XYZ file of C-alpha atoms in Angstrom:
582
model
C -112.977 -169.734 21.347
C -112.171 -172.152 18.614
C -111.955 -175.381 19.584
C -112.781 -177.214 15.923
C -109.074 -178.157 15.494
C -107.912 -180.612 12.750
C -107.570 -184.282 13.058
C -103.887 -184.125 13.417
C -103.904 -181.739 16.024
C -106.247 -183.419 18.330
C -104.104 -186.885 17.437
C -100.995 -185.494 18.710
C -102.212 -184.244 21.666
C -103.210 -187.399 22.745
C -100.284 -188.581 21.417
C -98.418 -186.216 23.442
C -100.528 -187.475 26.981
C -99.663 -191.160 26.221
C -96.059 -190.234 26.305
C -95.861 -188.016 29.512
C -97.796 -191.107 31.111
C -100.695 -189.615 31.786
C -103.039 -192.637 32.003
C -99.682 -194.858 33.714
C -100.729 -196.890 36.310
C -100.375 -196.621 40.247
C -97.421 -199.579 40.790
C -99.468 -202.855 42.499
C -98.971 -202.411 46.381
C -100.989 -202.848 49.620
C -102.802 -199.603 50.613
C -104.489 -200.504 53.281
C -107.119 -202.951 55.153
C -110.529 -201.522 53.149
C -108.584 -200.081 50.058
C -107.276 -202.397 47.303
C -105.294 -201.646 44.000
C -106.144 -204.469 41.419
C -103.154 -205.246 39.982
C -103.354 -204.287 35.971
C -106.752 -202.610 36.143
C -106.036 -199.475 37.794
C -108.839 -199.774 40.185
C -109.416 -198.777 43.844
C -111.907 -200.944 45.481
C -113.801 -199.457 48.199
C -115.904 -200.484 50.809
C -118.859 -199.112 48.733
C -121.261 -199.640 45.457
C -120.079 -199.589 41.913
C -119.797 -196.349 40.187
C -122.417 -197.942 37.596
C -124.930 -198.749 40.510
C -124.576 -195.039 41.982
C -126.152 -193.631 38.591
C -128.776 -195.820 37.885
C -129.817 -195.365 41.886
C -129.665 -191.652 42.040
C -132.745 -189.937 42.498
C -133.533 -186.360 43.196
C -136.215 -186.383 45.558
C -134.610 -188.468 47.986
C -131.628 -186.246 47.712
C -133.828 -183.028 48.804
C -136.046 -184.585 50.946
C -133.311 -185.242 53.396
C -132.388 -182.119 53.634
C -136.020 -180.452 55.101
C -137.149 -180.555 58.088
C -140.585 -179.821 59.808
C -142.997 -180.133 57.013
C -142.147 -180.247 52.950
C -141.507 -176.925 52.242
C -139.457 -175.648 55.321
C -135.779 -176.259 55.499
C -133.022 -173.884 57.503
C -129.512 -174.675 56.696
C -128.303 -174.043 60.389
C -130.969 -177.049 61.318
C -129.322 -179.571 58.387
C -125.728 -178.705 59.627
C -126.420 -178.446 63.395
C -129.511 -178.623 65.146
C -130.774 -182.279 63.615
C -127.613 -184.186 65.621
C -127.824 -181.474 68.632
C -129.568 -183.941 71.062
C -126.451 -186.090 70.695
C -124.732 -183.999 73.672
C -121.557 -185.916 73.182
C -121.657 -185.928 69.297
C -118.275 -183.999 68.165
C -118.923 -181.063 65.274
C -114.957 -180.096 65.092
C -111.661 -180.698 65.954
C -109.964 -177.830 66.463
C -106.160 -177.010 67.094
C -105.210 -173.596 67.327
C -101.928 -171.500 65.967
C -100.199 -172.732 69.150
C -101.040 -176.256 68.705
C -103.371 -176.430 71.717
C -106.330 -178.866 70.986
C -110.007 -179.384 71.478
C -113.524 -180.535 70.352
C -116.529 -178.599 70.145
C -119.981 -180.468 70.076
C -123.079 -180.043 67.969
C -125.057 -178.868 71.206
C -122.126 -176.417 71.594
C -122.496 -174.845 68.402
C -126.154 -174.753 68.330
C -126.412 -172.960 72.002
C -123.614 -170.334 71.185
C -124.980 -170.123 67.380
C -128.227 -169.198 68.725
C -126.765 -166.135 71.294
C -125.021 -164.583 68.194
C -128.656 -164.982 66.002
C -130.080 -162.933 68.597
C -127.635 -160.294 68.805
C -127.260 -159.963 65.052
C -131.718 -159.764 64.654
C -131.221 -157.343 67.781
C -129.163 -154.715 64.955
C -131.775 -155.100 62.815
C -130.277 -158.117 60.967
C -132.934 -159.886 58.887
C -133.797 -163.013 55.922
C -131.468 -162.505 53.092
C -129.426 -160.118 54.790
C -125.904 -161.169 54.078
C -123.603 -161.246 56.788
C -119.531 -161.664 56.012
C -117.354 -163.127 58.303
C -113.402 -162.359 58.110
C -112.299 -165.450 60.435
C -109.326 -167.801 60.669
C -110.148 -171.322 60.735
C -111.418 -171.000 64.313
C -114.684 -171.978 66.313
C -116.176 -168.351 65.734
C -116.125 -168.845 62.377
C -118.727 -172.326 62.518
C -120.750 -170.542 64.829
C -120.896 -166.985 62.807
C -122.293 -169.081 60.048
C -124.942 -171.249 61.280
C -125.962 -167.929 63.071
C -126.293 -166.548 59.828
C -128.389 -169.264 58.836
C -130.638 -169.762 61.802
C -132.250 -166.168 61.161
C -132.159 -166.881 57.356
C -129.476 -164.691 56.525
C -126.661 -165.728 54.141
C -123.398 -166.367 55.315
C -120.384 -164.850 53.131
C -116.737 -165.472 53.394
C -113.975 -163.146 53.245
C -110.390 -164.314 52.828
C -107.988 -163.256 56.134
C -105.112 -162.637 53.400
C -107.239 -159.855 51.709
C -106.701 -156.210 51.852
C -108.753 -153.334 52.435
C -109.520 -153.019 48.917
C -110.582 -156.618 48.203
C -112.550 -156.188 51.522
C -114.563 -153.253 50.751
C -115.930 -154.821 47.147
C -116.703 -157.716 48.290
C -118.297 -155.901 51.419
C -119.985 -153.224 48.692
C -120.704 -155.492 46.066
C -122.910 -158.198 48.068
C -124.627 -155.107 50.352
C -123.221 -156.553 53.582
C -125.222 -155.704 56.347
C -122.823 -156.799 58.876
C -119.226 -158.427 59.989
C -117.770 -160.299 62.209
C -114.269 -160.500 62.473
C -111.236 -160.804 64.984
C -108.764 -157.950 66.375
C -106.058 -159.981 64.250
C -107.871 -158.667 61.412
C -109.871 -155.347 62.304
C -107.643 -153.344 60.794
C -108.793 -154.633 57.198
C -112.272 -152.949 57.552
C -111.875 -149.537 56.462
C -115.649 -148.526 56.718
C -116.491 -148.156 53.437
C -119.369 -150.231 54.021
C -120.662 -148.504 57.198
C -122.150 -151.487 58.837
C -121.598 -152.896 62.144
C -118.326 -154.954 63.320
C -118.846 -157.410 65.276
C -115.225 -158.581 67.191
C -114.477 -161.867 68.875
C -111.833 -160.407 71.004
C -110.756 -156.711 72.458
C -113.800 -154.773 70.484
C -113.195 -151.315 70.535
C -114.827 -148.247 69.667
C -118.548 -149.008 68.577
C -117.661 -152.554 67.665
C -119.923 -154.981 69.255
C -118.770 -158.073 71.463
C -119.469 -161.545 69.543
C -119.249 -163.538 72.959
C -120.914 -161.329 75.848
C -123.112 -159.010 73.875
C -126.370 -161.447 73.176
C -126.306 -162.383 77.162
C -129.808 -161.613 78.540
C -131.427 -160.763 74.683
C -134.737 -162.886 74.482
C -133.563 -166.254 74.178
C -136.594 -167.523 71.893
C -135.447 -167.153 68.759
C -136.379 -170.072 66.178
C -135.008 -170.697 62.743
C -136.023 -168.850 59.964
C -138.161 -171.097 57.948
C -136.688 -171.295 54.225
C -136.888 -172.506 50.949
C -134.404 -175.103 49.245
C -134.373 -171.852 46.605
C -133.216 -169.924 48.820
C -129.525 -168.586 48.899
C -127.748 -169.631 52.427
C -124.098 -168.564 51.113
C -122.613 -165.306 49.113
C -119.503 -166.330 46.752
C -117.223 -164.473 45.108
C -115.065 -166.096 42.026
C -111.163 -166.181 42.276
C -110.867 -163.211 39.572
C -107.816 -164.738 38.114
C -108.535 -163.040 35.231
C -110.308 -159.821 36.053
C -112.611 -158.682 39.128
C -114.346 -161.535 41.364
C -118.387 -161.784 40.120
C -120.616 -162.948 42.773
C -123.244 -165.361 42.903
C -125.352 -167.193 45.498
C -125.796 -170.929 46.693
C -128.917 -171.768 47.550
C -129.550 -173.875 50.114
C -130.415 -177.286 47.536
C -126.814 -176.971 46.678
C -126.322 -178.819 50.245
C -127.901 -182.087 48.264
C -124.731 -182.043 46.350
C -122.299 -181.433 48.684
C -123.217 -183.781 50.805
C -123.343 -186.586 47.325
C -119.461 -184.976 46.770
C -118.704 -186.087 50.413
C -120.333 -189.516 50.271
C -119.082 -190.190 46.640
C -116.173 -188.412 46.215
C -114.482 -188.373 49.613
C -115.467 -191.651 50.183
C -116.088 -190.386 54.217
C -117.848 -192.781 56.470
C -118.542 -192.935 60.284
C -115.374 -194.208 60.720
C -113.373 -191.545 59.310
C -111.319 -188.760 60.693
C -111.304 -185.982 58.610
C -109.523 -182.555 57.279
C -109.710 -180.343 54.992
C -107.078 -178.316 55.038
C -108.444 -175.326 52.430
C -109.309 -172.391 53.772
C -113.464 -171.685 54.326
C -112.649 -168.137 52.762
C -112.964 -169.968 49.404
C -115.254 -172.003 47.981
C -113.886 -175.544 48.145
C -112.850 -174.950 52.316
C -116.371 -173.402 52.787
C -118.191 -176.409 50.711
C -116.316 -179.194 51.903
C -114.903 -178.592 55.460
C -117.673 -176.897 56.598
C -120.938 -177.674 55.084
C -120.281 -181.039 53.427
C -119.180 -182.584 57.016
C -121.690 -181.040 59.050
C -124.355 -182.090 56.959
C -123.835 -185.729 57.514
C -123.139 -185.279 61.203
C -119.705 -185.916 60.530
C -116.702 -183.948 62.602
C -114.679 -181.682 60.902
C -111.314 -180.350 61.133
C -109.613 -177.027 61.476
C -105.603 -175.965 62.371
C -105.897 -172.086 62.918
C -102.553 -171.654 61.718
C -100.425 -170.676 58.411
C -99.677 -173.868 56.046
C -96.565 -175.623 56.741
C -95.360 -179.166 56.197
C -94.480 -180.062 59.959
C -97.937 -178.632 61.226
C -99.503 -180.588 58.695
C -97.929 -184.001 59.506
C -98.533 -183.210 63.022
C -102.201 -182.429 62.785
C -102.906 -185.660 60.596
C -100.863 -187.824 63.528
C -102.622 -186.020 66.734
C -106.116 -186.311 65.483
C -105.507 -189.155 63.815
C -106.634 -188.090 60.566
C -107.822 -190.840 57.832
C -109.550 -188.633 55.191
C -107.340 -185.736 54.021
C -108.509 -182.992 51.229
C -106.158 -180.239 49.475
C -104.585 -178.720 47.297
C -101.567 -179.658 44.855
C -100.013 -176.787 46.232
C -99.956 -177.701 49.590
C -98.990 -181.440 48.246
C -96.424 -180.416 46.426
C -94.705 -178.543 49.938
C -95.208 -181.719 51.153
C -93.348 -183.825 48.666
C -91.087 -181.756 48.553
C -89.889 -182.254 52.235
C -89.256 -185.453 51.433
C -90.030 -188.686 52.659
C -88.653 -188.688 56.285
C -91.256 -186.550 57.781
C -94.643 -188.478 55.705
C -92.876 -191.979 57.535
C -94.631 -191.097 60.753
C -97.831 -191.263 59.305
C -97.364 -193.640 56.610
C -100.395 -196.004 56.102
C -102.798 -194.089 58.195
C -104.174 -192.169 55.782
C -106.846 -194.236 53.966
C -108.034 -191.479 51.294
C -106.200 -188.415 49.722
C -108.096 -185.736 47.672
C -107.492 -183.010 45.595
C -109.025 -179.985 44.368
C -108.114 -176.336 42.953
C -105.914 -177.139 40.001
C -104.912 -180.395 38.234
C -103.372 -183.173 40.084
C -99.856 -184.187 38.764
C -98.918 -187.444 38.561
C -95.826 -187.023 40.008
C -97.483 -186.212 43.217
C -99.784 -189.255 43.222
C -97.014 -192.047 43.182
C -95.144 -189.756 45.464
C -97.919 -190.377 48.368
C -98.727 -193.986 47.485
C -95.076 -194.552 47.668
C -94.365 -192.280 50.983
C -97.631 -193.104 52.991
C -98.880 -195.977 51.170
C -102.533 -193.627 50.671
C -104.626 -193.106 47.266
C -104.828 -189.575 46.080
C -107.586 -188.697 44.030
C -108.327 -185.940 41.823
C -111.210 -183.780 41.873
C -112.441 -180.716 39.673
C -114.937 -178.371 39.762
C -115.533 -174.192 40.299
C -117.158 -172.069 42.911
C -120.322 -171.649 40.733
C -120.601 -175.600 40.561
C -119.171 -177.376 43.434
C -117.344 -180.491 42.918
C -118.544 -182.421 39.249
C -115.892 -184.044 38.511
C -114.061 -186.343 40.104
C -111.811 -190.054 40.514
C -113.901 -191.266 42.876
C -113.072 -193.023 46.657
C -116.356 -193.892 47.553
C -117.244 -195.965 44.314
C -115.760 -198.093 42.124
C -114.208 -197.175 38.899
C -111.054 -197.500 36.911
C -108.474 -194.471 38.165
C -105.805 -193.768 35.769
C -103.016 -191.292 36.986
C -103.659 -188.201 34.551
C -107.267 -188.707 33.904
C -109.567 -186.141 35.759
C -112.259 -189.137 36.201
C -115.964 -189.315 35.951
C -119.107 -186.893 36.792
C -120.583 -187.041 40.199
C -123.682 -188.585 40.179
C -126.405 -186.206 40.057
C -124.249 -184.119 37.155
C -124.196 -184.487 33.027
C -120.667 -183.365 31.613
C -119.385 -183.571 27.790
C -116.615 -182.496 25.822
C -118.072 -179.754 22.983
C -116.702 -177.647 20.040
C -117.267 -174.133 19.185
C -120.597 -175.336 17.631
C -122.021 -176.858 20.886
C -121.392 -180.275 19.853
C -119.976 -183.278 21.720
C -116.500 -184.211 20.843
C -115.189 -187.679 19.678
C -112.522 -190.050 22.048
C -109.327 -187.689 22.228
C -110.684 -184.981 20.633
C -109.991 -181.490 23.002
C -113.028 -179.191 23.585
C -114.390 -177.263 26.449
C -115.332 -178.363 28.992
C -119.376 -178.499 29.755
C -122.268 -179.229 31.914
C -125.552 -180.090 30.796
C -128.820 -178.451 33.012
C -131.164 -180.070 31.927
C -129.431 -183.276 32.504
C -127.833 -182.858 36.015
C -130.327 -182.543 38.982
C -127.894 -181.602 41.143
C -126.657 -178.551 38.927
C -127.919 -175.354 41.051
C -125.456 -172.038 39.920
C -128.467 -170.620 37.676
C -125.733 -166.844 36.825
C -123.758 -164.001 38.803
C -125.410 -161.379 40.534
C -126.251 -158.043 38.908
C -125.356 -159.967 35.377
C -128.651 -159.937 32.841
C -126.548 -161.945 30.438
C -127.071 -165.999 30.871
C -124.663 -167.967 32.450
C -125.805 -170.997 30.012
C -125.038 -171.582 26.183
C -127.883 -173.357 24.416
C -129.043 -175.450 28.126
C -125.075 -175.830 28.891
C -122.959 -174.160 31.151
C -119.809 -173.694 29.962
C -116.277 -174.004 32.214
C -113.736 -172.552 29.874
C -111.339 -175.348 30.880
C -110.104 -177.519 28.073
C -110.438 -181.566 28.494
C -110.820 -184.583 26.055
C -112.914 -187.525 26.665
C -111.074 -191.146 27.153
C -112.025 -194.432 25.839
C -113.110 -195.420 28.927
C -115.339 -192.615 29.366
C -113.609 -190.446 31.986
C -111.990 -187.133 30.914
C -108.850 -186.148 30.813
C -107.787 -182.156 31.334
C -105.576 -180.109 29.097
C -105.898 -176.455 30.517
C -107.899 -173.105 30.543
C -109.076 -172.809 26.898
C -106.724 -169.511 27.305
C -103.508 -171.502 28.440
C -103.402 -174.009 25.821
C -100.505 -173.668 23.442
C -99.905 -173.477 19.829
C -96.392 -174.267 18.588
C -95.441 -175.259 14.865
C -98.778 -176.192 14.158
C -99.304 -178.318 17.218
C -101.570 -177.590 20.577
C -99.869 -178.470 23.542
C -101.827 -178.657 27.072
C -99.547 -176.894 30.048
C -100.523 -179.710 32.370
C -98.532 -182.518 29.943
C -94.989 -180.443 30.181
C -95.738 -179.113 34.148
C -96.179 -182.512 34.757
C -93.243 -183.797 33.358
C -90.911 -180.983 34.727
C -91.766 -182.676 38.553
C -90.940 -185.785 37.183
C -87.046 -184.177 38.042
C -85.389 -184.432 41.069
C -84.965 -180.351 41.254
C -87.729 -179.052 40.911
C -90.351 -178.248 43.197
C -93.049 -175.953 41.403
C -93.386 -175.387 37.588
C -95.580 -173.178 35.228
C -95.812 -173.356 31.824
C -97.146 -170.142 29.057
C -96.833 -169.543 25.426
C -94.608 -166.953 24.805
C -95.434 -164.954 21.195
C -92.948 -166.808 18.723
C -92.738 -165.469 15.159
C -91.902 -168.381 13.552
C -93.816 -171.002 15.625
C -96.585 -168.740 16.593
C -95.916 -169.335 20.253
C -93.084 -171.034 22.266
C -92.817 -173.243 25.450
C -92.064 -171.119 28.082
C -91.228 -172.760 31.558
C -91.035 -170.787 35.257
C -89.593 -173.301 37.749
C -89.133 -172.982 41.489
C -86.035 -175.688 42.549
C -85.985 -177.993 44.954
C -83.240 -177.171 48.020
C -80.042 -178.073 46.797
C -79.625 -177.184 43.636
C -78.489 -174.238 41.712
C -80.462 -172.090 38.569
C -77.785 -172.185 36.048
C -77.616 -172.915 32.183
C -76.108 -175.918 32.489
C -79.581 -177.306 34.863
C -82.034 -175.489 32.392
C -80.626 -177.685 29.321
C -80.765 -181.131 31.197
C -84.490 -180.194 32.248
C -85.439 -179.120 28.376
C -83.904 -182.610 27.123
C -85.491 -184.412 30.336
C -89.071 -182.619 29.103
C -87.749 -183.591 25.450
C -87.231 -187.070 26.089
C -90.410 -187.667 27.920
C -92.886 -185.559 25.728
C -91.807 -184.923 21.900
C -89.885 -183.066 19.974
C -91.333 -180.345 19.736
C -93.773 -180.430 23.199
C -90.706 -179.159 25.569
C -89.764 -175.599 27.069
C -87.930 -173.572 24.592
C -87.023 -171.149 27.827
C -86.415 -171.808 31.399
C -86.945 -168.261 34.020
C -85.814 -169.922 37.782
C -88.209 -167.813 39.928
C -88.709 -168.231 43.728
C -92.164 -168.766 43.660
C -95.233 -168.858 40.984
C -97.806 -166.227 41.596
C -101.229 -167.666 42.686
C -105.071 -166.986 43.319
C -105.110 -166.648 47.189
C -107.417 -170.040 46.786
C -103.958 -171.448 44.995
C -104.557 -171.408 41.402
C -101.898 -170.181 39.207
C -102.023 -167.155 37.508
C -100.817 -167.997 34.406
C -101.778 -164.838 32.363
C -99.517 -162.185 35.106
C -96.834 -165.117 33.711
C -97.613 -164.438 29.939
C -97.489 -160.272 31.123
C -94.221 -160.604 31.933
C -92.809 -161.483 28.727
């Protein structure tokens, strides 16, 4: 990838940012009793330490050493994320409200005692350390206790999507030598056998499937954990495969050091937080962060069993009383776009909003600080890496709308060309991380790969950002999805954004469409809001409205109305099945 551009290039990019407003300030308002918006400065002020203090303060060894146990070399990730707050007998693990909308709470002792009947029934078939066992669960009870389970016996824990098929199933199931899954009638179907290993079914097993809640009853009860090493791997990923098949990797159990920094940091959660994370734990920012960031502090988590929709969503935040929420811009977007009747019954009890998955529009941002009077907060990073980079709600720092923010403490990022050098103030490159320079860096390549997952001590995220004056970053797009039209680069992010600045639409994509004479042209694939209709006449007013708020030459040459934009099952867009098409 070339990323050496000329002067001019780089210049009218940022150019091009300035005037879609990406660095235009939240409007000065109350947000609540511990959060403040100083007016002019663009900063959140938290209840916590400066974002300058955090860095100088970090230290490694303090980091890890929290996270063992007995002696200095034994940890057991079911002990970090259950066992150590166990004794607590009233101490809550997860809220939990089911498809139906019936509630309840499950303890840390709970967990632990029915964690510890699965361990034994999974090392009674010959389930061992390192074994990897997958677990194709809805957001449900089974699915906490299936993983510590996996961890007390030192086996890795690997999730599987419910809205994959057979196919996806079986090389995931193939590919990371499961030797055994636990699943739910809802979703037995799915297994096709490929694997030949045993199923283990929370409900109606049938056949030679084993029973996940009466099986282990009268198996020899003394079973303690697995003693480990922070090197070893405690989870089994898989990447999206956006753009060709999913490569796995492992997370060793250190990586819990910087989950739990994300959650502190980034999330901003305290003690007196309720929180949610409404991603699904099939993927890597639901597994990270509502499962094993939470319960690694002691902290409750939350999980609604059922499918995403807006009134579910509003009703789960009001019941449980939710203060902290995470997500996606997808789901944010379904919620903005219902308008701002249904957000007033929980306006100003939400104290934090974050965001992960794809970039955070600013559209969305004032949206919820106008509607329920809450910061949102956008955070990047990838399933090899965790969360890097991020506007933080747990320190202070200036937040501009549009900027991506700063690196988590414990992580080194920089801007680079196609030589490996760092880029100036508003100058695109890719998007790096620096090994040796980030302590809490622990994705060391894919399984089964010989080839190096670093360049030169850097790993490299094929995402395409620019470093501000102020030192945060800023993000364009995948190096792939950047465009090139008469001579200029243009970031998708700059014209999505300023497509949901209109009133119609709800969802919008943006590709380069092969152009002889420009090289490439703005292509746009909108989804409407209810209420209005695809025509000619809409397409032209949302060109000039792009026009008028980007450039001349920075707005979508072609409009395609579609009723919805295909996605990663984690809810990334698939930009290049958008580029097919044409």
């Amino acid at each position: 990838m070339d990323f050496a551009h000329r002067r001019s290039d780089y210049q009218t990019t940022a150019t091009l940012r300035n005037q879609g407003e990406r660095h235009k300030q939240i409007t000065d308002r109350q947000m609540s009793s511990e959060f403040r918006l100083n007016k002019g400065a663009g900063q959140v002020t938290p209840n916590g330490k400066s974002y300058a203090s955090a860095i100088s303060e970090f230290d490694l060894e303090s980091e890890l050493r929290e996270l063992r146990q007995r002696d200095s070399k034994h940890v057991n990730a079911a002990e970090i994320c259950c066992d150590r707050y166990a004794d607590d007998k009233a101490a809550v693990a997860l809220r939990y409200r089911n498809s139906l909308g019936v509630q309840s709470e499950w303890t840390f002792d709970s967990l632990k005692i029915h964690s510890e009947r699965l361990a034994r029934l999974l090392a009674s078939l010959g389930i061992k350390k390192g074994d990897c066992i997958a677990g194709l669960l809805s957001r449900t009870p089974e699915l906490l206790i299936t993983a510590l389970a996996a961890w007390r016996i030192g086996a890795i824990y690997q999730p599987l999507f419910t809205a994959f098929g057979p196919k996806a199933i079986d090389h995931r199931l193939i590919e990371a030598g499961t030797k055994a899954i636990v699943t739910s009638a809802e979703h037995r179907s799915k297994i096709s056998g490929a694997a030949a290993i045993p199923v283990l079914t929370t409900s109606a097993p049938k056949g030679s499937d084993h029973d996940f809640w009466s099986e282990a009853v009268g198996l020899e009860r003394d079973l303690s954990p697995a003693s480990c090493t922070l090197d070893d791997p405690f989870l089994m990923m898989f990447t999206s495969g956006t753009t060709g098949l999913p490569k796995a990797l492992h997370v060793p159990i250190r990586a819990i050091a910087a989950f739990k920094r994300y959650m502190l940091d980034g999330i901003g959660l305290s003690r007196d937080d309720v929180f949610w994370n409404m991603a699904d734990p099939g993927w890597a920012y639901g597994l990270y962060y509502a499962v094993v960031g939470p319960l690694s502090l002691g902290f409750a988590t939350t999980f609604f069993e059922g499918s995403f929709s807006v009134a579910d969503t509003y009703q789960t935040i009001k019941s449980f009383g939710v203060t902290s929420l995470a997500g996606s811009p997808t789901a944010y977007r379904m919620m903005m776009g219902a308008g701002p009747e249904p957000a007033a019954a929980v306006r100003g009890q939400l104290r934090a909003i974050s965001s992960a998955g794809e970039p955070l529009n600013p559209e969305l941002v004032r949206w919820f600080a106008e509607h329920l009077n809450a910061p949102m907060r956008d955070h990047y990073g990838q399933t090899e890496l965790g969360i890097v980079l991020c506007n933080h709600h747990g320190l202070t720092h200036p937040v501009a709308i549009g900027s991506a923010g700063y690196p988590l403490p414990g992580h080194h990022i920089a801007v680079l060309d196609d030589q490996m050098l760092e880029r100036g103030v508003g100058e695109p490159g890719v998007l790096a991380l620096d090994s040796a320079r980030s302590p809490l860096m622990w994705f060391d390549g894919y399984l089964g790969r010989e080839t190096s997952a670093l360049v030169d001590g850097w790993y490299l995220t094929g995402d395409t950002c620019e470093r501000n004056e102020d030192g945060s970053i800023s993000f364009i797009g995948r190096s792939d999805d950047v465009i090139t039209t008469s001579g200029y680069r243009v970031g998708p992010f700059d014209v999505e954004s300023a497509l949901l600045e209109h009133e119609a639409v709800l969802e919008s994509a943006v590709v380069g469409k092969p152009d002889p004479q420009r090289t490439e042209i703005i292509k746009a694939f909108i989804v409407l809001n209810d209420g209005f209709e695809p025509d000619a006449e809409l397409a032209e007013a949302l060109k000039l409205h792009v026009k008028s708020r980007l450039s001349a030459h920075a707005y979508p040459r072609e409009i395609t109305f579609v009723d919805q934009i295909p996605k990663t099952p984690s809810g990334k867009v698939q930009r290049f099945l958008l580029r097919e098409r044409d």
